[in-house]
Amino acid sequence: MTQRRVATPVSDTDLIYSPDTYVRGVPYDALARLRGSTPVVWIEERPADHEPAGFWAVLRHADACHVLHNPKLFAARGSADDDSGHGRGSTSAAAPPVRSRLRRRLPRAFGARNVEGLAERIERRAYALVDAVAEKGEADFATEIAADLPLLSFADLLGVPDSDRWLLSDWSDRVTGRPVAGYPVGYSPETTADPAACTEMARRAVAARPHGPLDPETAAPGGPGTEATARGGQGAGAAQGGPDAGATAPDGSGAETDGGLPDLRLYAGELAEYKRRHPAEDLMTVLVQHSGGKNGPVPAEEFESLFRMFAAAANHTVQGGLSGGMLALLKNPAEVSRLRADPGLLDGTVEEVLRWWSPVIRVGRTATADTVVGNVPVRKGERLVVWLASANRDEPVFEEPARFDVGRAPNDHVALGRGPRACLGAHLVRMQMRAMFAAVLDRFDAIEPAGDARRLRSSVHNGITHLPIRWQPRGRAPEAFGTRSA
């Protein structure tokens, strides 16, 4: 007689905790049930050493805003106030003095003239990426169209020479904990381009690049060839699903690599010195040229923090937003028709993509004093995880939150954070998303899926590793959505 196997019920807290859940999509139903029953819920962790641990999951919009708006009471991972030892973030990237100096300079870097020039370059790049595949009628949107725009824009922002831009992809993978298959996070067996074609400072950086033998203790889970070790997978920290497992944006702190990035640090310092001698209209020039008082030049070692923060945003926030936005358009053809009929809805569409998709699912904080969140007592030193994806679908704030609405207004989402530690590159994120969607809508007609989307295995980053689409080319008619001339 065959014995029937009875499935063990899975709790809602287990569902939202496990990164395996997110391969099928963000568990919005489980989040809604938890959100409806309690604003803050305790989640037990399953750390490798089996020591008891856990954190508070903050699920409602009002409580999320409260936590994000109060960084002194709720410290981000890796900050000077966070001595819990649980975070994997870069201390230098997250430390308040460093971030304060960068924030004071960003408005100057994003001044009207610089923003206009950067927006035009981003738009040209977006159209070039789309035009390169337009006549094919079919492509993987995630890898062939969307993947390059964030790093190209990142390079433009920093003023990295064209010949050295391949380095950014490597650093970005290592900063965000995406190792080459079989190698520890922060190490890889070979470079991905010919150093002879780079600048001298790039060649010196390549010479300083760390290499390491296979290390089973720090290699990504699953072994070579698995999704965890492929481009777009997560490092070892993400396997546990804990609150600090590779979280990067929108608080801006990048995942700390095991071996460090001496090549990145060397290149950042040399690029800073180059910009002192050869100023241009880019963020690096602004950071090294402006001097005096509190706004004095940023020390060379702090440029590693800048690289980490923007590389993390490029890889996860922008790529996730681009692919998630395309998936939203594929699932909602009526909204695409509405958008085509009124191109003025494009900016609102970007905001709705950020809300509906939530490129960063959750961010971690640590209570620096005894406090209360959502009427629940929280003790000093206890960790909290703000579920941005849950707050962005909180029913009292968003009418029919599961519906994708390109005309939604108001749209008070928290996808890019809130308060003093909101995403440093939020403006850049929006510019890239707007440019890419404009190019796609101008060049592609009758867009439809050409295969199944493959999602990132992560409970932190809402990403898509593959998104096959097909379309009918629209030709080279004047752009309805873009601002550049054809």
PDB file of N, CA, C and O in Angstrom, residues 150-205:
ATOM      1  N   PRO A 150      22.859  50.818 -17.158  1.00  0.00           N
ATOM      2  CA  PRO A 150      23.277  51.331 -15.846  1.00  0.00           C
ATOM      3  C   PRO A 150      24.786  51.540 -15.733  1.00  0.00           C
ATOM      4  O   PRO A 150      25.230  52.564 -15.201  1.00  0.00           O
ATOM      5  N   LEU A 151      25.587  50.604 -16.234  1.00  0.00           N
ATOM      6  CA  LEU A 151      27.031  50.751 -16.113  1.00  0.00           C
ATOM      7  C   LEU A 151      27.565  51.841 -17.035  1.00  0.00           C
ATOM      8  O   LEU A 151      28.503  52.561 -16.675  1.00  0.00           O
ATOM      9  N   LEU A 152      26.995  51.982 -18.226  1.00  0.00           N
ATOM     10  CA  LEU A 152      27.412  53.059 -19.115  1.00  0.00           C
ATOM     11  C   LEU A 152      27.086  54.421 -18.492  1.00  0.00           C
ATOM     12  O   LEU A 152      27.881  55.356 -18.560  1.00  0.00           O
ATOM     13  N   SER A 153      25.921  54.514 -17.885  1.00  0.00           N
ATOM     14  CA  SER A 153      25.529  55.767 -17.235  1.00  0.00           C
ATOM     15  C   SER A 153      26.405  56.053 -16.023  1.00  0.00           C
ATOM     16  O   SER A 153      26.787  57.200 -15.759  1.00  0.00           O
ATOM     17  N   PHE A 154      26.725  55.010 -15.283  1.00  0.00           N
ATOM     18  CA  PHE A 154      27.601  55.116 -14.126  1.00  0.00           C
ATOM     19  C   PHE A 154      28.964  55.648 -14.562  1.00  0.00           C
ATOM     20  O   PHE A 154      29.544  56.551 -13.938  1.00  0.00           O
ATOM     21  N   ALA A 155      29.486  55.131 -15.666  1.00  0.00           N
ATOM     22  CA  ALA A 155      30.772  55.583 -16.178  1.00  0.00           C
ATOM     23  C   ALA A 155      30.704  57.037 -16.618  1.00  0.00           C
ATOM     24  O   ALA A 155      31.631  57.822 -16.377  1.00  0.00           O
ATOM     25  N   ASP A 156      29.632  57.427 -17.288  1.00  0.00           N
ATOM     26  CA  ASP A 156      29.463  58.824 -17.693  1.00  0.00           C
ATOM     27  C   ASP A 156      29.422  59.739 -16.477  1.00  0.00           C
ATOM     28  O   ASP A 156      30.011  60.829 -16.473  1.00  0.00           O
ATOM     29  N   LEU A 157      28.704  59.320 -15.443  1.00  0.00           N
ATOM     30  CA  LEU A 157      28.570  60.131 -14.241  1.00  0.00           C
ATOM     31  C   LEU A 157      29.931  60.370 -13.595  1.00  0.00           C
ATOM     32  O   LEU A 157      30.243  61.482 -13.173  1.00  0.00           O
ATOM     33  N   LEU A 158      30.759  59.337 -13.531  1.00  0.00           N
ATOM     34  CA  LEU A 158      32.050  59.437 -12.865  1.00  0.00           C
ATOM     35  C   LEU A 158      33.140  59.999 -13.757  1.00  0.00           C
ATOM     36  O   LEU A 158      34.195  60.405 -13.275  1.00  0.00           O
ATOM     37  N   GLY A 159      32.916  60.001 -15.072  1.00  0.00           N
ATOM     38  CA  GLY A 159      33.948  60.459 -15.984  1.00  0.00           C
ATOM     39  C   GLY A 159      35.034  59.434 -16.211  1.00  0.00           C
ATOM     40  O   GLY A 159      36.207  59.770 -16.421  1.00  0.00           O
ATOM     41  N   VAL A 160      34.683  58.156 -16.197  1.00  0.00           N
ATOM     42  CA  VAL A 160      35.644  57.083 -16.451  1.00  0.00           C
ATOM     43  C   VAL A 160      35.950  57.036 -17.954  1.00  0.00           C
ATOM     44  O   VAL A 160      35.022  57.047 -18.770  1.00  0.00           O
ATOM     45  N   PRO A 161      37.212  57.005 -18.356  1.00  0.00           N
ATOM     46  CA  PRO A 161      37.546  56.936 -19.779  1.00  0.00           C
ATOM     47  C   PRO A 161      36.907  55.733 -20.461  1.00  0.00           C
ATOM     48  O   PRO A 161      36.750  54.670 -19.842  1.00  0.00           O
ATOM     49  N   ASP A 162      36.544  55.897 -21.730  1.00  0.00           N
ATOM     50  CA  ASP A 162      35.867  54.826 -22.459  1.00  0.00           C
ATOM     51  C   ASP A 162      36.645  53.519 -22.413  1.00  0.00           C
ATOM     52  O   ASP A 162      36.067  52.442 -22.283  1.00  0.00           O
ATOM     53  N   SER A 163      37.966  53.585 -22.528  1.00  0.00           N
ATOM     54  CA  SER A 163      38.772  52.365 -22.604  1.00  0.00           C
ATOM     55  C   SER A 163      38.755  51.568 -21.312  1.00  0.00           C
ATOM     56  O   SER A 163      39.106  50.384 -21.299  1.00  0.00           O
ATOM     57  N   ASP A 164      38.345  52.197 -20.204  1.00  0.00           N
ATOM     58  CA  ASP A 164      38.393  51.532 -18.897  1.00  0.00           C
ATOM     59  C   ASP A 164      37.025  51.074 -18.406  1.00  0.00           C
ATOM     60  O   ASP A 164      36.912  50.508 -17.319  1.00  0.00           O
ATOM     61  N   ARG A 165      35.999  51.291 -19.204  1.00  0.00           N
ATOM     62  CA  ARG A 165      34.654  51.057 -18.681  1.00  0.00           C
ATOM     63  C   ARG A 165      34.337  49.585 -18.446  1.00  0.00           C
ATOM     64  O   ARG A 165      33.444  49.265 -17.667  1.00  0.00           O
ATOM     65  N   TRP A 166      35.052  48.695 -19.077  1.00  0.00           N
ATOM     66  CA  TRP A 166      34.834  47.271 -18.825  1.00  0.00           C
ATOM     67  C   TRP A 166      35.137  46.913 -17.374  1.00  0.00           C
ATOM     68  O   TRP A 166      34.581  45.950 -16.832  1.00  0.00           O
ATOM     69  N   LEU A 167      36.030  47.688 -16.739  1.00  0.00           N
ATOM     70  CA  LEU A 167      36.362  47.416 -15.346  1.00  0.00           C
ATOM     71  C   LEU A 167      35.152  47.577 -14.427  1.00  0.00           C
ATOM     72  O   LEU A 167      35.042  46.893 -13.410  1.00  0.00           O
ATOM     73  N   LEU A 168      34.256  48.493 -14.779  1.00  0.00           N
ATOM     74  CA  LEU A 168      33.113  48.762 -13.919  1.00  0.00           C
ATOM     75  C   LEU A 168      32.216  47.545 -13.756  1.00  0.00           C
ATOM     76  O   LEU A 168      31.647  47.313 -12.692  1.00  0.00           O
ATOM     77  N   SER A 169      32.064  46.777 -14.837  1.00  0.00           N
ATOM     78  CA  SER A 169      31.226  45.579 -14.750  1.00  0.00           C
ATOM     79  C   SER A 169      31.812  44.586 -13.758  1.00  0.00           C
ATOM     80  O   SER A 169      31.104  44.009 -12.932  1.00  0.00           O
ATOM     81  N   ASP A 170      33.121  44.397 -13.827  1.00  0.00           N
ATOM     82  CA  ASP A 170      33.780  43.469 -12.908  1.00  0.00           C
ATOM     83  C   ASP A 170      33.659  43.956 -11.469  1.00  0.00           C
ATOM     84  O   ASP A 170      33.283  43.203 -10.567  1.00  0.00           O
ATOM     85  N   TRP A 171      33.950  45.224 -11.237  1.00  0.00           N
ATOM     86  CA  TRP A 171      33.852  45.760  -9.880  1.00  0.00           C
ATOM     87  C   TRP A 171      32.423  45.708  -9.371  1.00  0.00           C
ATOM     88  O   TRP A 171      32.182  45.410  -8.203  1.00  0.00           O
ATOM     89  N   SER A 172      31.485  46.002 -10.250  1.00  0.00           N
ATOM     90  CA  SER A 172      30.092  46.007  -9.829  1.00  0.00           C
ATOM     91  C   SER A 172      29.651  44.621  -9.377  1.00  0.00           C
ATOM     92  O   SER A 172      28.970  44.458  -8.365  1.00  0.00           O
ATOM     93  N   ASP A 173      30.049  43.593 -10.127  1.00  0.00           N
ATOM     94  CA  ASP A 173      29.720  42.226  -9.725  1.00  0.00           C
ATOM     95  C   ASP A 173      30.326  41.897  -8.367  1.00  0.00           C
ATOM     96  O   ASP A 173      29.695  41.286  -7.510  1.00  0.00           O
ATOM     97  N   ARG A 174      31.570  42.307  -8.160  1.00  0.00           N
ATOM     98  CA  ARG A 174      32.253  41.958  -6.915  1.00  0.00           C
ATOM     99  C   ARG A 174      31.751  42.790  -5.741  1.00  0.00           C
ATOM    100  O   ARG A 174      31.628  42.286  -4.621  1.00  0.00           O
ATOM    101  N   VAL A 175      31.450  44.056  -5.976  1.00  0.00           N
ATOM    102  CA  VAL A 175      30.907  44.903  -4.911  1.00  0.00           C
ATOM    103  C   VAL A 175      29.585  44.356  -4.400  1.00  0.00           C
ATOM    104  O   VAL A 175      29.313  44.357  -3.198  1.00  0.00           O
ATOM    105  N   THR A 176      28.746  43.873  -5.318  1.00  0.00           N
ATOM    106  CA  THR A 176      27.418  43.429  -4.930  1.00  0.00           C
ATOM    107  C   THR A 176      27.369  41.935  -4.620  1.00  0.00           C
ATOM    108  O   THR A 176      26.302  41.370  -4.475  1.00  0.00           O
ATOM    109  N   GLY A 177      28.539  41.282  -4.522  1.00  0.00           N
ATOM    110  CA  GLY A 177      28.566  39.893  -4.082  1.00  0.00           C
ATOM    111  C   GLY A 177      28.185  38.899  -5.142  1.00  0.00           C
ATOM    112  O   GLY A 177      27.570  37.881  -4.840  1.00  0.00           O
ATOM    113  N   ARG A 178      28.573  39.164  -6.416  1.00  0.00           N
ATOM    114  CA  ARG A 178      28.254  38.227  -7.486  1.00  0.00           C
ATOM    115  C   ARG A 178      29.561  37.651  -8.015  1.00  0.00           C
ATOM    116  O   ARG A 178      30.197  38.220  -8.892  1.00  0.00           O
ATOM    117  N   PRO A 179      30.011  36.515  -7.454  1.00  0.00           N
ATOM    118  CA  PRO A 179      31.323  35.994  -7.795  1.00  0.00           C
ATOM    119  C   PRO A 179      31.338  35.227  -9.104  1.00  0.00           C
ATOM    120  O   PRO A 179      30.316  34.741  -9.568  1.00  0.00           O
ATOM    121  N   VAL A 180      32.529  35.110  -9.674  1.00  0.00           N
ATOM    122  CA  VAL A 180      32.716  34.185 -10.782  1.00  0.00           C
ATOM    123  C   VAL A 180      32.531  32.776 -10.247  1.00  0.00           C
ATOM    124  O   VAL A 180      32.922  32.456  -9.132  1.00  0.00           O
ATOM    125  N   ALA A 181      31.917  31.901 -11.032  1.00  0.00           N
ATOM    126  CA  ALA A 181      31.577  30.553 -10.569  1.00  0.00           C
ATOM    127  C   ALA A 181      32.783  29.850  -9.961  1.00  0.00           C
ATOM    128  O   ALA A 181      33.851  29.776 -10.562  1.00  0.00           O
ATOM    129  N   GLY A 182      32.605  29.353  -8.749  1.00  0.00           N
ATOM    130  CA  GLY A 182      33.628  28.554  -8.107  1.00  0.00           C
ATOM    131  C   GLY A 182      34.671  29.346  -7.355  1.00  0.00           C
ATOM    132  O   GLY A 182      35.566  28.759  -6.766  1.00  0.00           O
ATOM    133  N   TYR A 183      34.603  30.674  -7.373  1.00  0.00           N
ATOM    134  CA  TYR A 183      35.583  31.487  -6.674  1.00  0.00           C
ATOM    135  C   TYR A 183      34.916  32.273  -5.561  1.00  0.00           C
ATOM    136  O   TYR A 183      33.744  32.625  -5.659  1.00  0.00           O
ATOM    137  N   PRO A 184      35.678  32.583  -4.508  1.00  0.00           N
ATOM    138  CA  PRO A 184      35.085  33.329  -3.409  1.00  0.00           C
ATOM    139  C   PRO A 184      34.620  34.702  -3.859  1.00  0.00           C
ATOM    140  O   PRO A 184      35.132  35.263  -4.824  1.00  0.00           O
ATOM    141  N   VAL A 185      33.680  35.258  -3.120  1.00  0.00           N
ATOM    142  CA  VAL A 185      33.236  36.616  -3.379  1.00  0.00           C
ATOM    143  C   VAL A 185      34.440  37.550  -3.295  1.00  0.00           C
ATOM    144  O   VAL A 185      35.203  37.501  -2.351  1.00  0.00           O
ATOM    145  N   GLY A 186      34.613  38.408  -4.306  1.00  0.00           N
ATOM    146  CA  GLY A 186      35.726  39.341  -4.316  1.00  0.00           C
ATOM    147  C   GLY A 186      36.932  38.845  -5.073  1.00  0.00           C
ATOM    148  O   GLY A 186      37.900  39.578  -5.236  1.00  0.00           O
ATOM    149  N   TYR A 187      36.909  37.629  -5.564  1.00  0.00           N
ATOM    150  CA  TYR A 187      38.020  37.078  -6.319  1.00  0.00           C
ATOM    151  C   TYR A 187      37.509  36.581  -7.663  1.00  0.00           C
ATOM    152  O   TYR A 187      36.368  36.160  -7.793  1.00  0.00           O
ATOM    153  N   SER A 188      38.377  36.597  -8.662  1.00  0.00           N
ATOM    154  CA  SER A 188      38.034  35.933  -9.901  1.00  0.00           C
ATOM    155  C   SER A 188      39.307  35.536 -10.633  1.00  0.00           C
ATOM    156  O   SER A 188      40.367  36.109 -10.423  1.00  0.00           O
ATOM    157  N   PRO A 189      39.230  34.508 -11.466  1.00  0.00           N
ATOM    158  CA  PRO A 189      40.435  33.899 -12.012  1.00  0.00           C
ATOM    159  C   PRO A 189      41.086  34.677 -13.145  1.00  0.00           C
ATOM    160  O   PRO A 189      42.254  34.486 -13.426  1.00  0.00           O
ATOM    161  N   GLU A 190      40.364  35.559 -13.831  1.00  0.00           N
ATOM    162  CA  GLU A 190      40.949  36.263 -14.957  1.00  0.00           C
ATOM    163  C   GLU A 190      40.160  37.531 -15.242  1.00  0.00           C
ATOM    164  O   GLU A 190      39.003  37.676 -14.840  1.00  0.00           O
ATOM    165  N   THR A 191      40.795  38.466 -15.917  1.00  0.00           N
ATOM    166  CA  THR A 191      40.098  39.680 -16.304  1.00  0.00           C
ATOM    167  C   THR A 191      39.235  39.406 -17.520  1.00  0.00           C
ATOM    168  O   THR A 191      39.388  38.390 -18.188  1.00  0.00           O
ATOM    169  N   THR A 192      38.329  40.342 -17.812  1.00  0.00           N
ATOM    170  CA  THR A 192      37.365  40.111 -18.883  1.00  0.00           C
ATOM    171  C   THR A 192      37.640  40.957 -20.117  1.00  0.00           C
ATOM    172  O   THR A 192      36.806  41.031 -20.999  1.00  0.00           O
ATOM    173  N   ALA A 193      38.778  41.644 -20.174  1.00  0.00           N
ATOM    174  CA  ALA A 193      39.121  42.441 -21.341  1.00  0.00           C
ATOM    175  C   ALA A 193      40.634  42.552 -21.435  1.00  0.00           C
ATOM    176  O   ALA A 193      41.375  42.153 -20.532  1.00  0.00           O
ATOM    177  N   ASP A 194      41.125  43.085 -22.544  1.00  0.00           N
ATOM    178  CA  ASP A 194      42.556  43.208 -22.790  1.00  0.00           C
ATOM    179  C   ASP A 194      43.092  44.445 -22.078  1.00  0.00           C
ATOM    180  O   ASP A 194      42.786  45.572 -22.475  1.00  0.00           O
ATOM    181  N   PRO A 195      43.904  44.268 -21.034  1.00  0.00           N
ATOM    182  CA  PRO A 195      44.432  45.430 -20.310  1.00  0.00           C
ATOM    183  C   PRO A 195      45.267  46.345 -21.197  1.00  0.00           C
ATOM    184  O   PRO A 195      45.399  47.541 -20.904  1.00  0.00           O
ATOM    185  N   ALA A 196      45.837  45.806 -22.272  1.00  0.00           N
ATOM    186  CA  ALA A 196      46.683  46.630 -23.141  1.00  0.00           C
ATOM    187  C   ALA A 196      45.900  47.761 -23.799  1.00  0.00           C
ATOM    188  O   ALA A 196      46.482  48.769 -24.218  1.00  0.00           O
ATOM    189  N   ALA A 197      44.584  47.608 -23.901  1.00  0.00           N
ATOM    190  CA  ALA A 197      43.758  48.633 -24.545  1.00  0.00           C
ATOM    191  C   ALA A 197      43.290  49.696 -23.556  1.00  0.00           C
ATOM    192  O   ALA A 197      42.570  50.616 -23.948  1.00  0.00           O
ATOM    193  N   CYS A 198      43.675  49.577 -22.287  1.00  0.00           N
ATOM    194  CA  CYS A 198      43.195  50.481 -21.243  1.00  0.00           C
ATOM    195  C   CYS A 198      44.207  51.583 -20.962  1.00  0.00           C
ATOM    196  O   CYS A 198      45.309  51.599 -21.511  1.00  0.00           O
ATOM    197  N   THR A 199      43.830  52.482 -20.087  1.00  0.00           N
ATOM    198  CA  THR A 199      44.750  53.515 -19.635  1.00  0.00           C
ATOM    199  C   THR A 199      45.805  52.886 -18.726  1.00  0.00           C
ATOM    200  O   THR A 199      45.654  51.763 -18.230  1.00  0.00           O
ATOM    201  N   GLU A 200      46.864  53.658 -18.464  1.00  0.00           N
ATOM    202  CA  GLU A 200      47.922  53.166 -17.597  1.00  0.00           C
ATOM    203  C   GLU A 200      47.395  52.922 -16.182  1.00  0.00           C
ATOM    204  O   GLU A 200      47.772  51.948 -15.528  1.00  0.00           O
ATOM    205  N   MET A 201      46.494  53.793 -15.702  1.00  0.00           N
ATOM    206  CA  MET A 201      45.975  53.578 -14.352  1.00  0.00           C
ATOM    207  C   MET A 201      45.118  52.324 -14.289  1.00  0.00           C
ATOM    208  O   MET A 201      45.073  51.640 -13.266  1.00  0.00           O
ATOM    209  N   ALA A 202      44.444  51.985 -15.395  1.00  0.00           N
ATOM    210  CA  ALA A 202      43.679  50.744 -15.427  1.00  0.00           C
ATOM    211  C   ALA A 202      44.606  49.536 -15.402  1.00  0.00           C
ATOM    212  O   ALA A 202      44.322  48.533 -14.737  1.00  0.00           O
ATOM    213  N   ARG A 203      45.730  49.617 -16.106  1.00  0.00           N
ATOM    214  CA  ARG A 203      46.676  48.488 -16.102  1.00  0.00           C
ATOM    215  C   ARG A 203      47.269  48.283 -14.714  1.00  0.00           C
ATOM    216  O   ARG A 203      47.469  47.146 -14.276  1.00  0.00           O
ATOM    217  N   ARG A 204      47.537  49.395 -14.018  1.00  0.00           N
ATOM    218  CA  ARG A 204      48.039  49.245 -12.646  1.00  0.00           C
ATOM    219  C   ARG A 204      46.973  48.636 -11.741  1.00  0.00           C
ATOM    220  O   ARG A 204      47.283  47.846 -10.843  1.00  0.00           O
ATOM    221  N   ALA A 205      45.733  48.996 -11.966  1.00  0.00           N
ATOM    222  CA  ALA A 205      44.652  48.408 -11.173  1.00  0.00           C
ATOM    223  C   ALA A 205      44.530  46.919 -11.436  1.00  0.00           C
ATOM    224  O   ALA A 205      44.356  46.123 -10.501  1.00  0.00           O
TER     225      ALA A 205
END
